[in-house]
Amino acid sequence: MPWDAVFLCFDLGNKISLLTIVQWIQGFDPLVHILGMKRDLRRDCFRGLNCPGPLCHSCCVSASDAIANARSIRADNYVEVSAKTGENIDELLAGASIEATRRVLARRAVGGGPL
């Protein structure tokens, strides 16, 4: 069964979770979105309010690090979202649905695959 879209999620407060995605994605060709989760905690992370220890700032993922890693694996998009507040969820799903549908219809038009 072909995959039309994949959402790869990582914890904005844990750099290792982002690096794991970079290793895992090798060989994929569907629509790929990298999702930075817990956007609602971003300010707290960099102020040290949700810190597991004195070096918390080095554990948090900056937007520039996430974007660079998303580009390195040729992800189609990087979005920071919050499951808690719902921030950016509707926009993410709408955009991904439109793009996945466009790709499926393009494949179908050239006879390259099922719906």
JSON list of C-alpha atoms in Angstrom, two decimals:
[
{"chain": "A", "resi": 1, "resn": "MET", "atom": "CA", "xyz": [0.00, 0.00, 0.00]},
{"chain": "A", "resi": 2, "resn": "PRO", "atom": "CA", "xyz": [1.56, 3.34, -1.00]},
{"chain": "A", "resi": 3, "resn": "TRP", "atom": "CA", "xyz": [1.75, 6.10, 1.56]},
{"chain": "A", "resi": 4, "resn": "ASP", "atom": "CA", "xyz": [0.46, 9.44, 0.38]},
{"chain": "A", "resi": 5, "resn": "ALA", "atom": "CA", "xyz": [1.73, 11.45, 3.32]},
{"chain": "A", "resi": 6, "resn": "VAL", "atom": "CA", "xyz": [3.80, 10.98, 6.45]},
{"chain": "A", "resi": 7, "resn": "PHE", "atom": "CA", "xyz": [3.94, 13.19, 9.53]},
{"chain": "A", "resi": 8, "resn": "LEU", "atom": "CA", "xyz": [7.17, 12.78, 11.47]},
{"chain": "A", "resi": 9, "resn": "CYS", "atom": "CA", "xyz": [6.88, 14.27, 14.95]},
{"chain": "A", "resi": 10, "resn": "PHE", "atom": "CA", "xyz": [9.54, 15.22, 17.46]},
{"chain": "A", "resi": 11, "resn": "ASP", "atom": "CA", "xyz": [9.60, 16.89, 20.86]},
{"chain": "A", "resi": 12, "resn": "LEU", "atom": "CA", "xyz": [10.80, 20.52, 20.67]},
{"chain": "A", "resi": 13, "resn": "GLY", "atom": "CA", "xyz": [12.37, 20.01, 24.09]},
{"chain": "A", "resi": 14, "resn": "ASN", "atom": "CA", "xyz": [14.50, 17.03, 23.01]},
{"chain": "A", "resi": 15, "resn": "LYS", "atom": "CA", "xyz": [17.17, 17.32, 20.28]},
{"chain": "A", "resi": 16, "resn": "ILE", "atom": "CA", "xyz": [17.67, 13.56, 20.16]},
{"chain": "A", "resi": 17, "resn": "SER", "atom": "CA", "xyz": [14.07, 13.11, 18.99]},
{"chain": "A", "resi": 18, "resn": "LEU", "atom": "CA", "xyz": [14.80, 15.32, 15.94]},
{"chain": "A", "resi": 19, "resn": "LEU", "atom": "CA", "xyz": [18.01, 13.48, 15.07]},
{"chain": "A", "resi": 20, "resn": "THR", "atom": "CA", "xyz": [16.17, 10.15, 15.25]},
{"chain": "A", "resi": 21, "resn": "ILE", "atom": "CA", "xyz": [13.86, 11.34, 12.45]},
{"chain": "A", "resi": 22, "resn": "VAL", "atom": "CA", "xyz": [16.81, 12.20, 10.23]},
{"chain": "A", "resi": 23, "resn": "GLN", "atom": "CA", "xyz": [18.14, 8.64, 10.57]},
{"chain": "A", "resi": 24, "resn": "TRP", "atom": "CA", "xyz": [14.73, 6.98, 10.18]},
{"chain": "A", "resi": 25, "resn": "ILE", "atom": "CA", "xyz": [13.57, 8.74, 7.00]},
{"chain": "A", "resi": 26, "resn": "GLN", "atom": "CA", "xyz": [16.13, 7.21, 4.60]},
{"chain": "A", "resi": 27, "resn": "GLY", "atom": "CA", "xyz": [14.45, 5.83, 1.49]},
{"chain": "A", "resi": 28, "resn": "PHE", "atom": "CA", "xyz": [11.00, 7.43, 1.79]},
{"chain": "A", "resi": 29, "resn": "ASP", "atom": "CA", "xyz": [9.32, 9.21, -1.10]},
{"chain": "A", "resi": 30, "resn": "PRO", "atom": "CA", "xyz": [5.85, 10.24, 0.15]},
{"chain": "A", "resi": 31, "resn": "LEU", "atom": "CA", "xyz": [4.82, 13.74, 1.16]},
{"chain": "A", "resi": 32, "resn": "VAL", "atom": "CA", "xyz": [6.80, 14.28, 4.37]},
{"chain": "A", "resi": 33, "resn": "HIS", "atom": "CA", "xyz": [6.03, 16.84, 7.03]},
{"chain": "A", "resi": 34, "resn": "ILE", "atom": "CA", "xyz": [8.32, 17.26, 10.02]},
{"chain": "A", "resi": 35, "resn": "LEU", "atom": "CA", "xyz": [6.28, 18.32, 13.04]},
{"chain": "A", "resi": 36, "resn": "GLY", "atom": "CA", "xyz": [7.80, 20.06, 16.03]},
{"chain": "A", "resi": 37, "resn": "MET", "atom": "CA", "xyz": [5.46, 19.12, 18.86]},
{"chain": "A", "resi": 38, "resn": "LYS", "atom": "CA", "xyz": [4.68, 21.04, 22.06]},
{"chain": "A", "resi": 39, "resn": "ARG", "atom": "CA", "xyz": [4.84, 24.48, 20.42]},
{"chain": "A", "resi": 40, "resn": "ASP", "atom": "CA", "xyz": [2.94, 25.81, 23.42]},
{"chain": "A", "resi": 41, "resn": "LEU", "atom": "CA", "xyz": [6.06, 25.10, 25.54]},
{"chain": "A", "resi": 42, "resn": "ARG", "atom": "CA", "xyz": [8.62, 26.78, 23.24]},
{"chain": "A", "resi": 43, "resn": "ARG", "atom": "CA", "xyz": [8.95, 29.99, 25.28]},
{"chain": "A", "resi": 44, "resn": "ASP", "atom": "CA", "xyz": [9.19, 28.03, 28.53]},
{"chain": "A", "resi": 45, "resn": "CYS", "atom": "CA", "xyz": [11.86, 25.77, 27.08]},
{"chain": "A", "resi": 46, "resn": "PHE", "atom": "CA", "xyz": [14.22, 28.60, 26.18]},
{"chain": "A", "resi": 47, "resn": "ARG", "atom": "CA", "xyz": [13.55, 30.39, 29.48]},
{"chain": "A", "resi": 48, "resn": "GLY", "atom": "CA", "xyz": [14.35, 27.18, 31.35]},
{"chain": "A", "resi": 49, "resn": "LEU", "atom": "CA", "xyz": [10.91, 26.77, 32.94]},
{"chain": "A", "resi": 50, "resn": "ASN", "atom": "CA", "xyz": [10.40, 23.15, 31.83]},
{"chain": "A", "resi": 51, "resn": "CYS", "atom": "CA", "xyz": [14.00, 22.22, 32.34]},
{"chain": "A", "resi": 52, "resn": "PRO", "atom": "CA", "xyz": [15.10, 18.73, 33.35]},
{"chain": "A", "resi": 53, "resn": "GLY", "atom": "CA", "xyz": [18.47, 20.15, 34.39]},
{"chain": "A", "resi": 54, "resn": "PRO", "atom": "CA", "xyz": [20.85, 23.10, 34.23]},
{"chain": "A", "resi": 55, "resn": "LEU", "atom": "CA", "xyz": [21.62, 22.59, 30.52]},
{"chain": "A", "resi": 56, "resn": "CYS", "atom": "CA", "xyz": [18.03, 22.70, 29.30]},
{"chain": "A", "resi": 57, "resn": "HIS", "atom": "CA", "xyz": [18.69, 25.34, 26.64]},
{"chain": "A", "resi": 58, "resn": "SER", "atom": "CA", "xyz": [20.99, 22.90, 24.89]},
{"chain": "A", "resi": 59, "resn": "CYS", "atom": "CA", "xyz": [18.22, 20.27, 24.87]},
{"chain": "A", "resi": 60, "resn": "CYS", "atom": "CA", "xyz": [15.64, 22.48, 23.16]},
{"chain": "A", "resi": 61, "resn": "VAL", "atom": "CA", "xyz": [15.36, 22.46, 19.38]},
{"chain": "A", "resi": 62, "resn": "SER", "atom": "CA", "xyz": [15.56, 25.86, 17.71]},
{"chain": "A", "resi": 63, "resn": "ALA", "atom": "CA", "xyz": [13.43, 26.55, 14.66]},
{"chain": "A", "resi": 64, "resn": "SER", "atom": "CA", "xyz": [16.58, 26.99, 12.57]},
{"chain": "A", "resi": 65, "resn": "ASP", "atom": "CA", "xyz": [17.91, 23.56, 13.65]},
{"chain": "A", "resi": 66, "resn": "ALA", "atom": "CA", "xyz": [14.58, 21.94, 12.82]},
{"chain": "A", "resi": 67, "resn": "ILE", "atom": "CA", "xyz": [14.37, 23.64, 9.42]},
{"chain": "A", "resi": 68, "resn": "ALA", "atom": "CA", "xyz": [17.96, 22.65, 8.57]},
{"chain": "A", "resi": 69, "resn": "ASN", "atom": "CA", "xyz": [17.27, 19.02, 9.48]},
{"chain": "A", "resi": 70, "resn": "ALA", "atom": "CA", "xyz": [14.00, 19.02, 7.53]},
{"chain": "A", "resi": 71, "resn": "ARG", "atom": "CA", "xyz": [15.88, 20.31, 4.47]},
{"chain": "A", "resi": 72, "resn": "SER", "atom": "CA", "xyz": [18.63, 17.72, 4.93]},
{"chain": "A", "resi": 73, "resn": "ILE", "atom": "CA", "xyz": [16.12, 14.89, 4.49]},
{"chain": "A", "resi": 74, "resn": "ARG", "atom": "CA", "xyz": [14.21, 16.75, 1.77]},
{"chain": "A", "resi": 75, "resn": "ALA", "atom": "CA", "xyz": [11.03, 17.00, 3.83]},
{"chain": "A", "resi": 76, "resn": "ASP", "atom": "CA", "xyz": [8.24, 18.88, 2.11]},
{"chain": "A", "resi": 77, "resn": "ASN", "atom": "CA", "xyz": [7.43, 21.04, 5.11]},
{"chain": "A", "resi": 78, "resn": "TYR", "atom": "CA", "xyz": [8.33, 21.84, 8.71]},
{"chain": "A", "resi": 79, "resn": "VAL", "atom": "CA", "xyz": [5.58, 22.99, 11.07]},
{"chain": "A", "resi": 80, "resn": "GLU", "atom": "CA", "xyz": [5.51, 23.58, 14.81]},
{"chain": "A", "resi": 81, "resn": "VAL", "atom": "CA", "xyz": [2.24, 22.46, 16.35]},
{"chain": "A", "resi": 82, "resn": "SER", "atom": "CA", "xyz": [0.63, 22.05, 19.74]},
{"chain": "A", "resi": 83, "resn": "ALA", "atom": "CA", "xyz": [-1.62, 19.09, 20.44]},
{"chain": "A", "resi": 84, "resn": "LYS", "atom": "CA", "xyz": [-2.56, 20.80, 23.71]},
{"chain": "A", "resi": 85, "resn": "THR", "atom": "CA", "xyz": [-3.77, 24.10, 22.21]},
{"chain": "A", "resi": 86, "resn": "GLY", "atom": "CA", "xyz": [-4.42, 22.94, 18.64]},
{"chain": "A", "resi": 87, "resn": "GLU", "atom": "CA", "xyz": [-2.12, 25.64, 17.27]},
{"chain": "A", "resi": 88, "resn": "ASN", "atom": "CA", "xyz": [-1.33, 25.10, 13.56]},
{"chain": "A", "resi": 89, "resn": "ILE", "atom": "CA", "xyz": [-3.13, 21.72, 13.43]},
{"chain": "A", "resi": 90, "resn": "ASP", "atom": "CA", "xyz": [-5.93, 22.81, 11.06]},
{"chain": "A", "resi": 91, "resn": "GLU", "atom": "CA", "xyz": [-3.51, 24.56, 8.71]},
{"chain": "A", "resi": 92, "resn": "LEU", "atom": "CA", "xyz": [-1.20, 21.55, 8.71]},
{"chain": "A", "resi": 93, "resn": "LEU", "atom": "CA", "xyz": [-3.94, 19.04, 7.91]},
{"chain": "A", "resi": 94, "resn": "ALA", "atom": "CA", "xyz": [-5.55, 21.25, 5.26]},
{"chain": "A", "resi": 95, "resn": "GLY", "atom": "CA", "xyz": [-2.25, 21.88, 3.48]},
{"chain": "A", "resi": 96, "resn": "ALA", "atom": "CA", "xyz": [-1.13, 18.26, 3.67]},
{"chain": "A", "resi": 97, "resn": "SER", "atom": "CA", "xyz": [-4.51, 17.01, 2.42]},
{"chain": "A", "resi": 98, "resn": "ILE", "atom": "CA", "xyz": [-4.42, 19.33, -0.57]},
{"chain": "A", "resi": 99, "resn": "GLU", "atom": "CA", "xyz": [-0.85, 18.39, -1.49]},
{"chain": "A", "resi": 100, "resn": "ALA", "atom": "CA", "xyz": [-1.37, 14.64, -0.98]},
{"chain": "A", "resi": 101, "resn": "THR", "atom": "CA", "xyz": [-4.51, 14.78, -3.15]},
{"chain": "A", "resi": 102, "resn": "ARG", "atom": "CA", "xyz": [-2.65, 16.72, -5.84]},
{"chain": "A", "resi": 103, "resn": "ARG", "atom": "CA", "xyz": [0.11, 14.09, -5.88]},
{"chain": "A", "resi": 104, "resn": "VAL", "atom": "CA", "xyz": [-2.32, 11.18, -6.01]},
{"chain": "A", "resi": 105, "resn": "LEU", "atom": "CA", "xyz": [-4.21, 12.76, -8.92]},
{"chain": "A", "resi": 106, "resn": "ALA", "atom": "CA", "xyz": [-0.94, 13.47, -10.75]},
{"chain": "A", "resi": 107, "resn": "ARG", "atom": "CA", "xyz": [0.13, 9.81, -10.35]},
{"chain": "A", "resi": 108, "resn": "ARG", "atom": "CA", "xyz": [-3.26, 8.66, -11.51]},
{"chain": "A", "resi": 109, "resn": "ALA", "atom": "CA", "xyz": [-3.15, 10.94, -14.56]},
{"chain": "A", "resi": 110, "resn": "VAL", "atom": "CA", "xyz": [0.08, 9.33, -15.75]},
{"chain": "A", "resi": 111, "resn": "GLY", "atom": "CA", "xyz": [-1.11, 5.83, -14.83]},
{"chain": "A", "resi": 112, "resn": "GLY", "atom": "CA", "xyz": [1.47, 5.52, -12.10]},
{"chain": "A", "resi": 113, "resn": "GLY", "atom": "CA", "xyz": [-0.54, 4.23, -9.22]},
{"chain": "A", "resi": 114, "resn": "PRO", "atom": "CA", "xyz": [-3.79, 3.66, -7.41]},
{"chain": "A", "resi": 115, "resn": "LEU", "atom": "CA", "xyz": [-5.83, 6.24, -5.60]}
]
